[in-house]
Each structure stands twice: as C-alpha cells, then as structure tokens.
Coordinates of C-alpha atoms in Angstrom, one line a residue:
Chain M
A1 CA 0.0 0.0 0.0
Q2 CA 1.1 3.6 -0.6
K3 CA 1.9 5.8 2.3
V4 CA 3.6 9.2 2.9
T5 CA 5.1 10.2 6.2
Q6 CA 6.1 13.7 7.3
A7 CA 7.5 13.3 10.7
Q8 CA 7.7 17.0 11.4
T9 CA 4.3 18.3 12.5
E10 CA 5.4 21.9 13.1
I11 CA 8.6 23.8 12.6
S12 CA 9.4 27.3 13.6
V13 CA 12.4 29.2 12.3
V14 CA 13.6 32.8 12.3
E15 CA 13.7 34.6 9.0
K16 CA 16.9 34.0 6.8
E17 CA 17.4 30.5 8.4
D18 CA 17.5 27.5 6.2
V19 CA 14.9 24.8 6.8
T20 CA 14.4 21.3 5.6
L21 CA 11.1 19.5 5.4
D22 CA 11.3 15.7 5.5
C23 CA 9.1 13.3 3.4
V24 CA 9.4 9.5 3.5
Y25 CA 7.2 7.4 1.2
E26 CA 6.2 3.7 0.8
T27 CA 5.1 2.1 -2.4
R28 CA 5.3 -1.2 -4.1
D29 CA 5.0 0.3 -7.6
T30 CA 8.2 0.7 -9.6
T31 CA 6.9 3.8 -11.3
Y32 CA 5.6 6.5 -9.1
Y33 CA 5.5 10.3 -8.8
L34 CA 6.2 12.5 -5.8
F35 CA 4.9 16.0 -5.3
W36 CA 5.2 18.9 -2.9
Y37 CA 2.3 21.3 -2.3
K38 CA 2.2 24.5 -0.3
Q39 CA -1.0 25.6 1.5
P40 CA -0.8 29.1 2.8
P41 CA -3.4 30.4 5.3
S42 CA -5.7 31.4 2.5
G43 CA -6.4 27.7 1.9
E44 CA -5.5 27.0 -1.7
L45 CA -3.0 24.2 -2.3
V46 CA -0.2 25.3 -4.6
F47 CA 1.7 22.8 -6.6
L48 CA 5.5 23.3 -6.2
I49 CA 7.3 20.4 -7.8
R50 CA 6.9 16.8 -9.3
R51 CA 9.5 14.1 -9.3
N52 CA 9.4 10.9 -11.3
S53 CA 10.7 7.7 -9.7
F54 CA 13.2 7.1 -12.5
D55 CA 14.7 10.5 -12.2
E56 CA 16.8 11.1 -9.1
Q57 CA 18.3 14.3 -10.1
N58 CA 18.0 17.0 -7.4
E59 CA 16.4 20.2 -8.4
I60 CA 16.8 23.8 -7.4
S61 CA 14.4 26.6 -8.0
G62 CA 15.4 29.9 -6.5
R63 CA 15.4 29.4 -2.7
Y64 CA 13.8 26.0 -3.0
S65 CA 15.6 22.8 -3.5
W66 CA 14.6 19.1 -3.4
N67 CA 16.6 16.0 -2.6
F68 CA 15.2 12.8 -3.9
Q69 CA 16.8 9.6 -2.7
K70 CA 15.3 6.3 -3.7
S71 CA 17.7 4.3 -1.4
T72 CA 16.0 5.8 1.6
S73 CA 12.6 6.5 0.0
S74 CA 12.8 10.1 0.8
F75 CA 12.0 13.3 -1.0
N76 CA 13.1 16.2 1.2
F77 CA 12.4 19.9 0.6
T78 CA 14.8 22.7 1.6
I79 CA 14.1 26.4 1.8
T80 CA 17.2 28.5 1.9
A81 CA 17.1 32.0 3.5
S82 CA 13.4 31.5 4.7
Q83 CA 11.0 34.4 4.5
V84 CA 7.8 35.2 6.4
V85 CA 5.9 34.5 3.2
D86 CA 7.1 30.9 3.3
S87 CA 4.9 30.3 6.4
A88 CA 2.4 27.7 5.3
V89 CA 1.6 24.0 5.6
Y90 CA 3.6 21.9 3.2
F91 CA 2.3 18.6 1.9
C92 CA 4.2 15.8 0.3
A93 CA 2.2 13.5 -2.0
L94 CA 2.6 10.3 -3.9
S95 CA 0.8 8.9 -6.9
E96 CA 1.5 5.5 -8.5
A97 CA 1.4 4.7 -12.2
N98 CA -0.9 1.8 -11.6
Y99 CA -3.5 3.8 -9.5
G100 CA -3.8 6.8 -11.7
Q101 CA -5.6 9.6 -9.9
N102 CA -5.4 8.2 -6.3
F103 CA -3.0 10.7 -4.8
V104 CA -1.9 10.0 -1.2
F105 CA -1.0 13.1 0.8
G106 CA 1.3 13.1 3.9
P107 CA -0.1 14.6 7.1
G108 CA 1.7 18.0 6.4
T109 CA 4.3 20.1 8.1
R110 CA 3.3 23.5 9.4
L111 CA 6.2 26.0 8.9
S112 CA 6.2 29.2 10.7
V113 CA 8.9 31.7 9.7
L114 CA 9.2 34.4 12.4
P115 CA 10.5 37.9 11.5
Chain T
D1 CA -4.8 33.8 -10.1
T2 CA -6.0 30.3 -9.6
E3 CA -7.2 28.5 -12.8
V4 CA -9.7 26.4 -10.9
T5 CA -12.6 28.5 -9.6
Q6 CA -14.8 27.5 -6.7
T7 CA -18.0 29.1 -5.5
P8 CA -19.1 30.0 -2.9
K9 CA -16.0 30.8 -0.8
H10 CA -18.0 30.4 2.4
L11 CA -21.2 28.6 3.1
V12 CA -23.2 28.2 6.3
M13 CA -26.1 25.7 6.1
G14 CA -28.5 24.0 8.4
M15 CA -28.8 20.3 8.7
T16 CA -32.1 20.3 6.7
N17 CA -30.9 22.6 3.9
K18 CA -29.9 21.6 0.3
K19 CA -27.0 23.4 -1.2
S20 CA -24.5 23.0 -4.0
L21 CA -20.8 23.7 -4.3
K22 CA -19.5 24.6 -7.8
C23 CA -16.2 24.2 -9.5
E24 CA -15.0 25.3 -12.9
Q25 CA -11.7 24.8 -14.7
H26 CA -10.6 26.0 -18.2
M27 CA -7.3 24.2 -18.5
G28 CA -8.6 21.4 -20.7
H29 CA -8.1 18.8 -17.9
R30 CA -10.2 15.7 -18.2
A31 CA -10.0 14.6 -14.5
M32 CA -11.8 16.5 -11.7
Y33 CA -11.8 15.8 -8.0
W34 CA -13.5 16.7 -4.8
Y35 CA -11.4 16.7 -1.6
K36 CA -12.5 17.3 2.0
Q37 CA -10.0 18.8 4.4
K38 CA -10.6 19.1 8.1
A39 CA -8.4 21.5 10.2
K40 CA -4.8 20.4 10.6
K41 CA -5.3 17.4 8.4
P42 CA -4.4 16.6 4.8
P43 CA -7.0 16.6 2.1
E44 CA -9.0 13.4 1.8
L45 CA -10.2 12.3 -1.6
M46 CA -14.0 12.0 -2.0
F47 CA -14.7 11.7 -5.7
V48 CA -12.9 11.6 -9.0
Y49 CA -14.4 12.2 -12.4
S50 CA -12.6 11.1 -15.5
Y51 CA -13.9 12.1 -18.9
E52 CA -17.1 13.1 -17.1
K53 CA -17.6 9.7 -15.7
L54 CA -17.4 9.0 -11.9
S55 CA -14.3 6.8 -11.6
I56 CA -13.6 6.9 -7.8
N57 CA -16.0 7.2 -4.9
E58 CA -14.2 6.8 -1.6
S59 CA -17.2 5.5 0.2
V60 CA -18.6 8.9 0.7
P61 CA -22.1 9.1 2.4
S62 CA -25.0 9.6 0.1
R63 CA -25.7 13.1 1.6
F64 CA -22.9 14.2 -0.7
S65 CA -23.9 13.8 -4.4
P66 CA -21.3 14.8 -7.1
E67 CA -22.3 15.8 -10.6
C68 CA -20.1 16.5 -13.7
P69 CA -22.3 18.3 -16.3
N70 CA -19.3 18.7 -18.7
S71 CA -15.5 18.5 -18.8
S72 CA -15.2 22.0 -17.2
L73 CA -17.7 21.9 -14.5
L74 CA -18.0 19.9 -11.3
N75 CA -20.7 20.3 -8.7
L76 CA -21.2 18.8 -5.2
H77 CA -24.8 18.6 -4.0
L78 CA -25.3 18.7 -0.3
H79 CA -28.3 17.5 1.6
A80 CA -29.0 16.6 5.2
L81 CA -25.5 17.3 6.3
Q82 CA -24.2 16.8 9.8
P83 CA -22.1 19.2 11.9
E84 CA -19.1 17.0 11.5
D85 CA -19.3 17.6 7.7
S86 CA -18.0 21.1 8.4
A87 CA -14.7 21.4 6.6
L88 CA -12.9 23.0 3.6
Y89 CA -14.0 21.4 0.4
L90 CA -11.4 21.6 -2.4
C91 CA -11.9 21.0 -6.0
A92 CA -9.0 20.0 -8.2
S93 CA -8.3 19.1 -11.8
S94 CA -5.5 17.3 -13.7
Q95 CA -4.7 15.7 -17.0
E96 CA -5.8 12.3 -15.9
R97 CA -2.4 10.8 -15.6
A98 CA -0.6 9.7 -12.5
Y99 CA 2.2 12.1 -13.3
S100 CA -0.1 15.0 -13.7
P101 CA -0.1 17.3 -10.7
L102 CA -3.4 18.4 -9.2
H103 CA -4.4 22.0 -9.6
F104 CA -6.6 23.1 -6.8
G105 CA -9.2 25.8 -6.4
N106 CA -9.3 28.1 -3.3
G107 CA -11.9 25.9 -1.6
T108 CA -15.3 26.4 -0.1
R109 CA -15.3 26.7 3.7
L110 CA -18.5 24.9 4.8
T111 CA -20.1 25.2 8.2
V112 CA -23.1 23.0 9.1
T113 CA -25.2 24.3 12.0

C-alpha cells in the first residue's frame, strides 16, 4: 500500500534561516511520482514540484531545492534563507502509475517563519 | 490567479438545507476531483471524475452527491449534512495521468449548524 510520512508536525524558524522538510514514502509500484504542495493560510494548495521515480536528479528553483533519494525512500524539501511568506503548511504527496488519480498526501508540516 | 474557480467561498447551512458547491476549470483537464479537508489534516479524496464519468467514490455518504455536467464543471450537491461535515471542500483538476499534478481551487469553507 502507498503511504507518505512527514514526521515533522510543526517547525518554527527565524527569517533567513534554512529549513528542511522531510518526506518519506512507501510504495510497491516501480513507477511513481512525488509532489510537494504549499497551503498558505488562504487555503489553496499550490503545486510546487513533481519528481518521477526514474529521475533522481535533485532540483533547485530559486530558494527552494529538493533532494530525492530512492535508497532511503525520501523526498526532502529545503528552503534557503526563509522568509515570512514561506509560512504555510507543506504537503508531500505520492501517486502510482498503476493507480492513476489516487493521490496520497502526507499529514503535512506546518512551517512558521518568524520575523 | 487560480485557474480552478470554486463558489461560494464560504457557506453556512443548516442540517435540513440543500445546497451545492460549484467548481470550474478552463485548463482542458479531463479529470476533476473533490477533496475534503478538516483543520490540521491533509486533504481526503472524496470523488474523481474522469472524462465526465465517476471513476472513484471513496465510500462517501450519500448526503454528498457529485455531478459533472461537462468537462469543465463539477458540482457537489449537499443534503441533510451533519455538523461533522463542516470542513474545507477543495476542487482540483488534472490531466488524468498519475504524473499530472493536481491544480486546486481556493476551496469552499463549509459550516453546518
């Protein structure tokens, strides 16, 4: 069965600190996709990134970077030089090629960036 | 601006009322979803429509009735709800592939009194 774990329930950092959000997944499928979403207080979930199971290249986008490691079934998300606007709940999610639209979300990590 | 539009943004209804939530997308996506999200919890899948046909129903009570009039519209009809149904209801769309990310609307915050 598919499962996503985000062990950090809440994290607080001071502005300009770096922060890493952890995501560990379980799947029996050989082809799967991992996603990160941001949910600010306004409520809308915003898609940040997708990773394919066959592509372990790490990715950097501005202050955001993602580290995908199949050996440890992890897909961690790092925010460099955090800003107050980064305060949100971040969800990691998994979908499997054999189960199409059945996305599984992790429980989420609430990030608070203090000024 | 979000490309998935949900109305209304807020809804308060009594347990005997009938109301509907509406969702519209213009991204050409052929899969549309309803999710329910309680406070401090992740979204929970309720229904999936694929090419306007109901493809997933996650054992949702019959007091929630989805409808997909066309590929751009998705409704959720509500009747005889309970206070525990109060939640944020999120609509999403995607390209109907496992690799296609979900694009969410802003949600409808529902309160059942």
